[in-house]
Structure formats: structure tokens, C-alpha cells
Short mmCIF file of C-alpha atoms in Angstrom, two decimals:
data_model
loop_
_atom_site.label_atom_id
_atom_site.label_comp_id
_atom_site.label_asym_id
_atom_site.label_seq_id
_atom_site.Cartn_x
_atom_site.Cartn_y
_atom_site.Cartn_z
CA MET A 26 -60.08 -12.82 -152.58
CA GLY A 27 -57.81 -15.91 -152.35
CA VAL A 28 -56.17 -17.23 -149.20
CA VAL A 29 -52.88 -15.49 -148.35
CA ARG A 30 -50.26 -18.20 -147.91
CA HIS A 31 -48.01 -18.10 -144.85
CA VAL A 32 -44.31 -18.77 -145.53
CA VAL A 33 -41.64 -18.96 -142.83
CA CYS A 34 -38.28 -17.77 -144.17
CA ALA A 35 -35.02 -18.93 -142.56
CA MET A 36 -33.00 -15.72 -142.00
CA SER A 37 -29.22 -15.83 -141.49
CA GLY A 38 -28.43 -12.13 -141.66
CA GLY A 39 -26.82 -12.65 -145.07
CA VAL A 40 -27.70 -11.35 -148.52
CA ASP A 41 -29.27 -14.58 -149.85
CA SER A 42 -31.86 -15.07 -147.10
CA SER A 43 -32.60 -11.30 -147.05
CA VAL A 44 -33.43 -11.27 -150.77
CA THR A 45 -35.41 -14.51 -150.32
CA ALA A 46 -37.66 -12.76 -147.77
CA LEU A 47 -38.00 -9.74 -150.08
CA LEU A 48 -39.04 -11.87 -153.06
CA LEU A 49 -41.62 -13.76 -150.98
CA ARG A 50 -43.06 -10.45 -149.77
CA ARG A 51 -43.27 -9.18 -153.36
CA ARG A 52 -45.19 -12.31 -154.34
CA GLY A 53 -47.86 -11.34 -151.83
CA TYR A 54 -47.25 -14.03 -149.21
CA HIS A 55 -47.60 -13.50 -145.47
CA VAL A 56 -43.92 -13.89 -144.51
CA THR A 57 -42.39 -14.52 -141.09
CA GLY A 58 -38.60 -14.22 -140.75
CA VAL A 59 -36.91 -16.56 -138.28
CA PHE A 60 -33.27 -16.47 -137.21
CA MET A 61 -31.69 -19.73 -135.99
CA LYS A 62 -28.91 -19.76 -133.41
CA ASN A 63 -26.96 -23.02 -133.58
CA TRP A 64 -23.69 -22.23 -131.81
CA ASP A 65 -22.55 -20.22 -128.78
CA SER A 66 -19.27 -18.52 -129.61
CA LEU A 67 -17.29 -15.30 -129.34
CA ASP A 68 -14.95 -14.02 -132.02
CA GLU A 69 -11.39 -12.86 -131.31
CA ASN A 70 -12.73 -9.52 -130.03
CA GLY A 71 -15.13 -11.16 -127.58
CA VAL A 72 -18.17 -10.35 -129.75
CA CYS A 73 -20.79 -13.03 -130.41
CA SER A 74 -20.96 -13.16 -134.20
CA SER A 75 -24.42 -14.76 -134.18
CA GLU A 76 -25.78 -11.72 -132.29
CA LYS A 77 -24.58 -9.45 -135.10
CA ASP A 78 -26.14 -11.77 -137.70
CA CYS A 79 -29.39 -11.82 -135.73
CA GLU A 80 -29.42 -8.02 -135.61
CA ASP A 81 -28.85 -7.83 -139.38
CA ALA A 82 -31.73 -10.27 -140.01
CA TYR A 83 -33.99 -8.23 -137.71
CA LYS A 84 -33.19 -5.02 -139.64
CA VAL A 85 -34.22 -6.69 -142.91
CA CYS A 86 -37.50 -7.87 -141.39
CA GLN A 87 -38.15 -4.35 -140.08
CA ASN A 88 -37.44 -2.94 -143.52
CA LEU A 89 -39.91 -5.42 -145.09
CA ASP A 90 -42.46 -4.93 -142.30
CA ILE A 91 -42.69 -8.64 -141.53
CA PRO A 92 -42.73 -10.43 -138.13
CA PHE A 93 -39.37 -11.59 -136.79
CA HIS A 94 -38.65 -14.51 -134.45
CA GLN A 95 -35.48 -16.11 -133.22
CA VAL A 96 -35.07 -19.70 -132.12
CA SER A 97 -32.16 -21.52 -130.50
CA TYR A 98 -31.00 -24.97 -131.56
CA VAL A 99 -27.70 -24.81 -129.70
CA LYS A 100 -28.52 -27.94 -127.66
CA GLU A 101 -29.79 -29.89 -130.69
CA TYR A 102 -26.78 -28.84 -132.78
CA TRP A 103 -24.42 -30.00 -130.05
CA HIS A 104 -26.07 -33.42 -129.66
CA GLU A 105 -26.99 -34.18 -133.26
CA VAL A 106 -24.23 -32.52 -135.30
CA PHE A 107 -21.19 -31.58 -133.22
CA THR A 108 -20.82 -34.73 -131.08
CA ASN A 109 -21.18 -36.78 -134.27
CA LEU A 110 -18.46 -34.59 -135.79
CA LEU A 111 -16.04 -35.33 -132.93
CA LYS A 112 -16.70 -39.09 -133.10
CA GLU A 113 -15.99 -39.05 -136.84
CA TYR A 114 -12.69 -37.21 -136.35
CA GLU A 115 -11.68 -39.73 -133.67
CA LYS A 116 -12.32 -42.53 -136.19
CA GLY A 117 -9.93 -40.83 -138.62
CA ARG A 118 -12.70 -39.51 -140.88
CA THR A 119 -13.39 -35.95 -142.06
CA PRO A 120 -17.11 -35.13 -141.65
CA ASN A 121 -19.18 -32.44 -143.38
CA PRO A 122 -21.03 -30.35 -140.75
CA ASP A 123 -22.93 -28.27 -143.35
CA ILE A 124 -24.69 -31.32 -144.81
CA LEU A 125 -25.43 -32.64 -141.30
CA CYS A 126 -26.74 -29.25 -140.13
CA ASN A 127 -29.21 -29.09 -143.03
CA LYS A 128 -30.33 -32.66 -142.38
CA HIS A 129 -30.76 -32.51 -138.61
CA ILE A 130 -31.37 -28.84 -137.83
CA LYS A 131 -32.68 -26.68 -140.69
CA PHE A 132 -34.76 -29.31 -142.50
CA ASN A 133 -35.84 -31.15 -139.36
CA HIS A 134 -36.13 -29.08 -136.16
CA PHE A 135 -36.55 -25.75 -137.90
CA TYR A 136 -38.89 -27.24 -140.50
CA ASN A 137 -41.12 -28.70 -137.76
CA TYR A 138 -41.11 -25.37 -135.90
CA ALA A 139 -42.14 -23.51 -139.07
CA ILE A 140 -44.95 -25.89 -140.07
CA ASN A 141 -46.23 -27.09 -136.70
CA GLY A 142 -45.11 -24.30 -134.35
CA LEU A 143 -45.89 -21.25 -136.49
CA GLY A 144 -48.55 -22.92 -138.63
CA ALA A 145 -46.85 -22.04 -141.93
CA ASP A 146 -48.02 -23.41 -145.27
CA ALA A 147 -44.40 -23.69 -146.39
CA MET A 148 -40.81 -22.99 -145.43
CA ALA A 149 -38.34 -20.99 -147.55
CA THR A 150 -34.55 -20.83 -147.52
CA GLY A 151 -31.95 -18.86 -149.48
CA HIS A 152 -30.35 -21.92 -151.06
CA TYR A 153 -29.47 -21.86 -154.76
CA ALA A 154 -31.47 -24.96 -155.69
CA ARG A 155 -34.82 -25.87 -157.21
CA THR A 156 -37.35 -28.68 -157.05
CA SER A 157 -39.77 -30.36 -159.44
CA GLN A 158 -42.66 -28.48 -157.79
CA GLU A 159 -44.18 -25.10 -158.55
CA ASP A 160 -44.87 -22.94 -155.47
CA GLU A 161 -48.60 -23.67 -155.68
CA ASP A 162 -47.86 -27.42 -155.55
CA VAL A 163 -45.99 -26.82 -152.29
CA PHE A 164 -49.00 -25.09 -150.74
CA GLN A 165 -51.28 -27.95 -151.75
CA GLN A 166 -49.19 -30.23 -149.50
CA SER A 167 -50.46 -28.40 -146.40
CA HIS A 168 -53.92 -29.79 -147.06
CA VAL A 169 -52.86 -33.37 -147.71
CA ALA A 170 -52.40 -35.76 -144.80
CA PRO A 171 -49.02 -37.52 -145.01
CA PRO A 172 -49.24 -41.24 -145.81
CA PRO A 173 -48.65 -43.63 -142.88
CA LYS A 174 -45.03 -44.71 -142.53
CA HIS A 175 -44.42 -48.42 -143.06
CA VAL A 176 -41.21 -50.35 -142.91
CA PHE A 177 -41.95 -51.51 -146.47
CA ARG A 178 -44.04 -49.41 -148.79
CA ASP A 179 -47.09 -50.93 -150.46
CA ARG A 180 -45.84 -52.12 -153.87
CA PHE A 181 -49.01 -50.77 -155.51
CA GLU A 182 -48.78 -47.34 -153.90
CA ILE A 183 -48.64 -44.60 -156.53
CA ARG A 184 -46.03 -42.03 -155.61
CA ASN A 185 -44.91 -38.81 -157.17
CA PRO A 186 -41.83 -37.81 -155.20
CA VAL A 187 -40.45 -34.27 -155.30
CA ARG A 188 -37.08 -34.09 -157.03
CA LEU A 189 -34.14 -31.82 -156.25
CA TYR A 190 -32.44 -29.98 -159.13
CA GLN A 191 -29.43 -27.71 -159.45
CA GLY A 192 -30.12 -23.97 -159.37
CA ALA A 193 -29.66 -21.67 -162.38
CA ASP A 194 -26.35 -20.39 -160.96
CA ARG A 195 -24.27 -23.55 -161.39
CA PHE A 196 -21.28 -22.07 -159.57
CA LYS A 197 -23.34 -21.22 -156.47
CA ASP A 198 -25.57 -24.33 -156.72
CA GLN A 199 -26.09 -25.71 -153.21
CA THR A 200 -27.80 -29.04 -153.87
CA PHE A 201 -24.60 -30.68 -152.56
CA PHE A 202 -25.46 -29.36 -149.07
CA LEU A 203 -29.11 -30.45 -149.39
CA SER A 204 -28.33 -34.02 -150.46
CA GLN A 205 -29.36 -35.59 -147.12
CA ILE A 206 -32.67 -33.78 -146.48
CA SER A 207 -35.96 -35.66 -146.17
CA GLN A 208 -38.64 -35.94 -148.81
CA ASP A 209 -41.23 -34.59 -146.33
CA ALA A 210 -39.26 -31.38 -145.75
CA LEU A 211 -38.44 -30.91 -149.45
CA ARG A 212 -42.14 -31.26 -150.28
CA ARG A 213 -42.96 -28.21 -148.12
CA THR A 214 -39.97 -26.01 -149.05
CA VAL A 215 -39.65 -23.23 -151.62
CA PHE A 216 -36.36 -21.89 -152.98
CA PRO A 217 -37.05 -18.36 -154.34
CA LEU A 218 -33.43 -17.98 -155.57
CA SER A 219 -33.66 -21.10 -157.77
CA GLY A 220 -33.64 -19.18 -161.07
CA LEU A 221 -31.27 -16.37 -160.06
CA THR A 222 -27.52 -15.82 -160.14
CA LYS A 223 -25.60 -14.54 -157.14
CA ASP A 224 -24.76 -11.30 -158.99
CA TYR A 225 -28.43 -10.65 -159.67
CA VAL A 226 -29.31 -11.35 -156.02
CA LYS A 227 -26.74 -8.75 -154.96
CA LYS A 228 -28.28 -6.28 -157.43
CA ILE A 229 -31.75 -6.83 -155.91
CA ALA A 230 -30.30 -6.35 -152.41
CA ALA A 231 -28.61 -3.08 -153.45
CA GLU A 232 -31.81 -1.73 -155.01
CA ALA A 233 -33.73 -2.67 -151.84
CA GLY A 234 -31.26 -0.73 -149.66
CA PHE A 235 -29.87 -3.78 -147.84
CA GLN A 236 -26.42 -2.18 -147.57
CA HIS A 237 -25.70 -3.69 -144.14
CA VAL A 238 -25.91 -7.25 -145.50
CA LEU A 239 -24.19 -6.50 -148.82
CA LYS A 240 -21.03 -5.39 -146.98
CA LYS A 241 -20.68 -8.74 -145.18
CA LYS A 242 -18.11 -11.32 -146.26
CA GLU A 243 -19.47 -14.49 -147.84
CA SER A 244 -19.56 -17.14 -145.11
CA MET A 245 -17.10 -19.90 -145.95
CA GLY A 246 -15.92 -22.95 -144.06
CA ILE A 247 -17.27 -24.30 -140.79
CA CYS A 248 -19.35 -21.59 -139.15
CA PHE A 249 -18.33 -22.26 -135.54
CA ILE A 250 -14.55 -22.25 -136.13
CA GLY A 251 -14.43 -18.69 -137.45
CA GLU A 252 -10.96 -17.41 -138.24
CA ARG A 253 -9.11 -19.91 -136.05
CA LYS A 254 -6.84 -22.66 -137.36
CA PHE A 255 -8.69 -25.98 -137.43
CA GLU A 256 -5.97 -27.74 -135.40
CA ASP A 257 -6.26 -25.21 -132.55
CA PHE A 258 -10.05 -25.54 -132.59
CA ILE A 259 -10.28 -29.34 -132.56
CA LEU A 260 -7.68 -29.63 -129.78
CA GLU A 261 -10.07 -27.68 -127.53
CA TYR A 262 -12.40 -30.71 -127.67
CA LEU A 263 -10.14 -33.74 -128.23
CA GLU A 264 -7.06 -34.68 -126.22
CA PRO A 265 -3.81 -34.46 -128.24
CA LYS A 266 -2.61 -37.89 -129.39
CA PRO A 267 0.90 -37.30 -130.74
CA GLY A 268 2.16 -39.68 -133.42
CA ASN A 269 4.66 -39.87 -136.22
CA PHE A 270 4.59 -38.60 -139.78
CA VAL A 271 5.86 -41.56 -141.83
CA SER A 272 7.01 -41.48 -145.46
CA ILE A 273 4.80 -43.64 -147.70
CA GLU A 274 7.86 -44.09 -149.93
CA ASP A 275 10.35 -45.74 -147.56
CA GLY A 276 8.76 -45.86 -144.06
CA LYS A 277 11.14 -43.20 -142.71
CA ILE A 278 9.87 -41.15 -139.74
CA MET A 279 9.64 -37.54 -140.92
CA GLY A 280 8.36 -35.73 -137.81
CA GLU A 281 5.57 -35.63 -135.25
CA HIS A 282 1.91 -34.47 -135.26
CA GLN A 283 -0.58 -33.68 -132.46
CA GLY A 284 -3.22 -36.22 -133.47
CA TRP A 285 -4.48 -37.87 -136.66
CA PHE A 286 -7.82 -36.05 -136.20
CA THR A 287 -6.12 -32.68 -136.79
CA LEU A 288 -5.27 -33.76 -140.35
CA THR A 289 -7.22 -34.73 -143.44
CA LEU A 290 -6.18 -36.54 -146.60
CA GLY A 291 -4.59 -34.29 -149.21
CA GLN A 292 -3.61 -31.44 -146.91
CA ARG A 293 -0.07 -30.20 -146.57
CA ALA A 294 1.68 -31.66 -143.51
CA ARG A 295 3.58 -29.15 -141.45
CA ILE A 296 6.84 -31.01 -140.86
CA GLY A 297 9.72 -29.06 -139.38
CA GLY A 298 13.08 -29.10 -141.15
CA GLN A 299 11.67 -30.16 -144.52
CA ARG A 300 12.51 -27.96 -147.47
CA ASP A 301 9.93 -29.56 -149.78
CA ALA A 302 6.18 -29.86 -149.14
CA TRP A 303 4.79 -33.21 -147.93
CA PHE A 304 1.11 -34.17 -148.06
CA VAL A 305 -1.10 -36.45 -145.95
CA VAL A 306 -1.92 -39.61 -147.96
CA ASP A 307 -3.21 -42.04 -145.29
CA LYS A 308 -3.75 -42.51 -141.56
CA ASP A 309 -3.42 -45.53 -139.26
CA ILE A 310 -5.53 -44.81 -136.19
CA THR A 311 -4.33 -47.91 -134.32
CA THR A 312 -0.69 -46.74 -134.25
CA GLY A 313 -1.38 -43.00 -134.65
CA GLU A 314 0.89 -42.89 -137.70
CA VAL A 315 0.08 -40.43 -140.47
CA PHE A 316 1.56 -41.34 -143.85
CA VAL A 317 2.85 -38.57 -146.07
CA GLY A 318 3.99 -38.28 -149.69
CA PRO A 319 6.47 -35.79 -151.17
CA THR A 320 4.26 -34.13 -153.83
CA THR A 321 0.75 -32.70 -153.98
CA ASN A 322 -0.17 -35.18 -156.73
CA HIS A 323 1.49 -38.26 -155.26
CA PRO A 324 -0.04 -41.53 -156.59
CA ALA A 325 -0.92 -42.48 -152.98
CA LEU A 326 -3.53 -39.68 -153.06
CA PHE A 327 -5.42 -40.99 -156.11
CA ARG A 328 -8.18 -43.62 -156.09
CA ASP A 329 -11.11 -44.45 -158.33
CA THR A 330 -13.43 -46.44 -156.04
CA VAL A 331 -15.41 -45.64 -152.88
CA ARG A 332 -18.11 -47.35 -150.86
CA THR A 333 -20.77 -45.45 -148.92
CA ASP A 334 -22.95 -46.36 -145.95
CA ARG A 335 -26.69 -46.74 -146.63
CA PHE A 336 -27.35 -44.23 -149.41
CA HIS A 337 -29.94 -41.48 -148.85
CA TRP A 338 -32.06 -41.08 -151.99
CA ILE A 339 -33.90 -37.74 -152.17
CA THR A 340 -36.94 -39.51 -153.67
CA GLU A 341 -36.66 -42.17 -150.88
CA ASP A 342 -36.25 -45.07 -153.35
CA PRO A 343 -33.25 -45.74 -155.63
CA PRO A 344 -33.76 -44.92 -159.33
CA THR A 345 -35.71 -47.62 -161.20
CA GLU A 346 -32.71 -48.30 -163.46
CA LEU A 347 -30.53 -49.06 -160.43
CA ILE A 348 -33.16 -51.32 -158.82
CA GLN A 349 -33.67 -53.31 -162.03
CA THR A 350 -30.06 -53.72 -163.19
CA LYS A 351 -28.16 -53.04 -159.92
CA MET A 352 -25.90 -50.66 -161.91
CA MET A 353 -26.27 -47.10 -163.18
CA GLU A 354 -24.20 -44.45 -164.94
CA CYS A 355 -24.30 -40.96 -163.38
CA HIS A 356 -21.99 -38.23 -161.99
CA PHE A 357 -20.19 -37.84 -158.65
CA ARG A 358 -18.69 -35.18 -156.43
CA PHE A 359 -17.56 -35.21 -152.79
CA ILE A 360 -16.60 -31.53 -152.49
CA HIS A 361 -18.92 -28.61 -153.23
CA GLN A 362 -18.05 -26.97 -156.57
CA MET A 363 -15.60 -29.68 -157.65
CA PRO A 364 -16.19 -30.74 -161.28
CA LEU A 365 -18.70 -33.57 -161.66
CA THR A 366 -17.00 -36.87 -162.54
CA PRO A 367 -18.71 -39.64 -164.57
CA CYS A 368 -19.15 -42.83 -162.55
CA THR A 369 -20.80 -46.24 -162.39
CA VAL A 370 -22.87 -46.98 -159.28
CA THR A 371 -23.52 -50.50 -157.96
CA LEU A 372 -26.32 -51.04 -155.42
CA ASN A 373 -25.60 -53.43 -152.53
CA MET A 374 -28.18 -55.50 -150.64
CA ASP A 375 -27.81 -53.35 -147.49
CA GLY A 376 -28.62 -50.12 -149.34
CA SER A 377 -24.99 -48.97 -149.56
CA VAL A 378 -23.39 -48.31 -152.94
CA TRP A 379 -20.03 -48.84 -154.61
CA ILE A 380 -19.01 -45.94 -156.84
CA MET A 381 -16.46 -46.56 -159.59
CA LEU A 382 -15.12 -43.35 -161.11
CA SER A 383 -14.15 -42.85 -164.75
CA GLN A 384 -10.77 -41.56 -163.57
CA PRO A 385 -8.84 -41.50 -160.29
CA ILE A 386 -9.61 -38.50 -158.04
CA ARG A 387 -7.29 -36.83 -155.54
CA ALA A 388 -7.86 -37.17 -151.79
CA LEU A 389 -11.15 -39.07 -151.67
CA THR A 390 -11.87 -38.91 -147.95
CA PRO A 391 -13.81 -41.15 -145.54
CA GLY A 392 -16.51 -39.19 -143.67
CA GLN A 393 -17.20 -36.90 -146.61
CA PHE A 394 -20.40 -37.39 -148.59
CA ALA A 395 -20.52 -38.94 -152.05
CA VAL A 396 -23.19 -36.89 -153.85
CA LEU A 397 -24.66 -38.26 -157.08
CA TYR A 398 -26.21 -36.39 -160.02
CA LYS A 399 -28.14 -37.53 -163.10
CA GLY A 400 -28.27 -34.61 -165.52
CA ASP A 401 -29.13 -31.62 -163.33
CA GLU A 402 -30.96 -33.73 -160.73
CA CYS A 403 -29.30 -34.31 -157.36
CA LEU A 404 -30.13 -37.94 -156.51
CA GLY A 405 -28.90 -37.85 -152.90
CA SER A 406 -25.78 -38.84 -151.01
CA GLY A 407 -24.07 -41.39 -148.81
CA LYS A 408 -21.20 -41.07 -146.37
CA ILE A 409 -17.92 -42.48 -147.70
CA VAL A 410 -16.89 -45.31 -145.34
CA ARG A 411 -14.43 -47.28 -147.46
CA LEU A 412 -11.87 -46.49 -150.13
CA GLY A 413 -10.49 -48.60 -152.97
CA PRO A 414 -6.72 -49.04 -153.43
CA THR A 415 -4.57 -46.05 -154.35
CA GLU A 416 -2.63 -45.70 -157.60
CA HIS A 417 0.53 -46.07 -155.48
CA THR A 418 -0.65 -49.41 -154.05
CA LEU A 419 -1.55 -50.69 -157.52
CA GLN A 420 1.82 -49.58 -158.92
CA GLN A 421 3.66 -51.28 -156.04
CA GLY A 422 1.56 -54.42 -156.48
CA ARG A 423 1.22 -54.87 -152.73
CA ASP A 424 -1.47 -55.00 -150.08
CA PRO A 425 -2.70 -51.72 -148.59
CA LEU A 426 -1.66 -50.69 -145.08
CA PRO A 427 -3.28 -53.10 -142.58
CA HIS A 428 -5.12 -50.49 -140.46
CA SER A 429 -5.39 -47.68 -142.96
CA LEU A 430 -8.53 -45.79 -143.93
CA ASN A 431 -8.88 -48.03 -147.01
CA LEU A 432 -10.56 -50.59 -144.79
CA TYR A 433 -12.77 -48.25 -142.75
#
């Protein structure tokens, strides 16, 4: 009889991770379910929502007759994700905690706990994504010593990196959120939902009797904010810094806000006494002024160029085409589920990239991640740190605002 492979499954108490554990069990693996606690919080009724999720995950593990563990990364989440989040907001950026959580917590601390702490052959999650490996290839990795890490790789080293591809359910595809994870973690991860649609996953859950997880609402938005307004939440951690709303059209002061970090580009600005809607188009963090435009599709919201920080390539190295010619055609998105936009990427000497889009896009935002795709392969991502000029600036034929986010 062959060796029974040990897979540690990340359990959230939701339908996707529950069905993931079920499918692994059906494949004959030795499965251990582990629930991660990343945040200490109470909902409006004083109930800790993570305790309810943990209980739901435990019930599924009981149902499947598999071991259940729980592990806390509250401290790590605070230091490696949340403090970074606050610093980004203070700089006028809008970070993405889900991408950072996968990078630092799930595919780093949790991954190491699964492989080294519990001695698993592989880790599994309920993400809708797939890789270039078959499951058996993943298990072979547990018997191969990782190559030594060098600052520069041997030019003659033969490598066969694992690639990340979109899942079969293109609407639910979650490669966007996995675009910063390491090659080492991807090499030892299986995604049992890769070929399934969300509807089919729900059908499997119903047939398995997982009614308690089927009833739950799909988790959306930032997990630790819950149902609260973002402004109320962020002001619990950052001191209010009142400033003026200023019209991008004529420089007129329109009203006052509680701090530039409570607002993001493209959102509606709540300005008292205004009959028409105004939208945030830029921020000047030196004066505290937030610039607003009078329509949701104001030209000051549209740009076609961004620059990232050092780009994270899933395969560790940039595509050969980009290395050889310094330019490459591919597709871009900076929000999950937004349509992919054709673009041209230019590689800079410091590893950052310029991305020129085939058409201007609304509310490109510093702090968000520029995620690139070639066909159905997710190439990786880089944090947006600089924006090109807006359509409004180009139409006016003038310089951008001196301290605006364009220059961040």
C-alpha cells in the first residue's frame, strides 16, 4: 500500500474551505483542519465573530472525522499587516489587506506551521485558483531539499518554477489575492477548488450536510472592520486631521473632512449643503486638502499610466520577453473582478515597472496592487507608488498639483 499523504487544510468556517477539506478526504489523504485567528474583535452585539467561525470549522472537521487545530496569528497580523496598513493610510495611500494577509500570514506563518510544525506534505486552501503542478508533483517537493538562497542565482541553474493560473470559475477567481505569495509556498500548496464553480461547491456542501456554513453570508470587504463605516473604524487608530475639500475645477473650498486617510480616490465625498454628488480625485497630504470633482466620471479621475515598487514575480524572475526587450504586452487589473485591461509593461533597473494602459482607467490608486496577467497566468503584482497625469491635467495643459499623489 502507498504512503498516505498528509495535507493541512486552512479552515475559515466558510463553505469554500469546508468543501476543500471534504474533497481532500475523499481523495484519501490524511487531512488536518486548522483554523487561523488573525484579529481580536467583537461585533455590534459583543460576540467575537472569529469564535463563531472557529466553531463552524470545528463542526465540519467533526463531520469529516479529521483532526482539528486552531492557531493564533493576532500578534503577527498586527505587526506585519495592520501597522503597515496604518502607515500606508497616513501616506495618503489605500492598501489592500487581503493581499498582504496572504503574503505574510497564510502563505508564510501558516505555511511554515503546516509544513514544519505539523509535518504536512502539503498545504491546501479554498482559493479559486490553480497552478502548473499536479497534486503528485506537490508531494514530490517534500522530498526535495530547497536550493540554497543566493543574492544572484547561478546563470546556469535549471529551474522549473510553479506558475499560478486563474481558476475555472473566472468570476470567483482569486489569483488577484495570491499575487504576492512566494514560490516556495506555492510549490507546496494544492487548490482543490481550482476546477470548480462556486455554484457547484455550494451543491457539494448541501449534499454533505454542511447547512451551518451554507447559511453564512459571503465574506466581503476587510474582515476586521465588519459592518462599521470605514471612517469610524480608521479614526479609532489615527488621530483626526481635519482639512478642506477643494474643487479641482476652480479651487473653491467646498467643505471639511476628518482626515485624508478616511478617503480614497473615486469615492463619493460627503459634503454638507451640496445638492449634487462630488467625488475624491486627489489628495495633498502636506496641506491636508482633498480635491473633489463634480461628477463620478470627472476627467481628473482618469489616468493611463502607473509605476509600481519592486515587482513581485510569482516565478521569481521576470518573463524572458521582458528581460530581453525591457517591454511586454499583457493585461492589468488593480481591483478584484474588474475587467482585465490590455497594457504595455516596461521594466526598470530597480525591478519596478511602468504600466501603460490601452485606455484611461477610473480611480487608479496608490497603495493598491497592480496585478498582471498573460493569458490565464497571473504573473504577480507590485504596489502602485506613482501615477501618471490625469485626463484633466492633460486637457488643462498644466503641471499636476505639487504635492499630490501623482508624485508619490
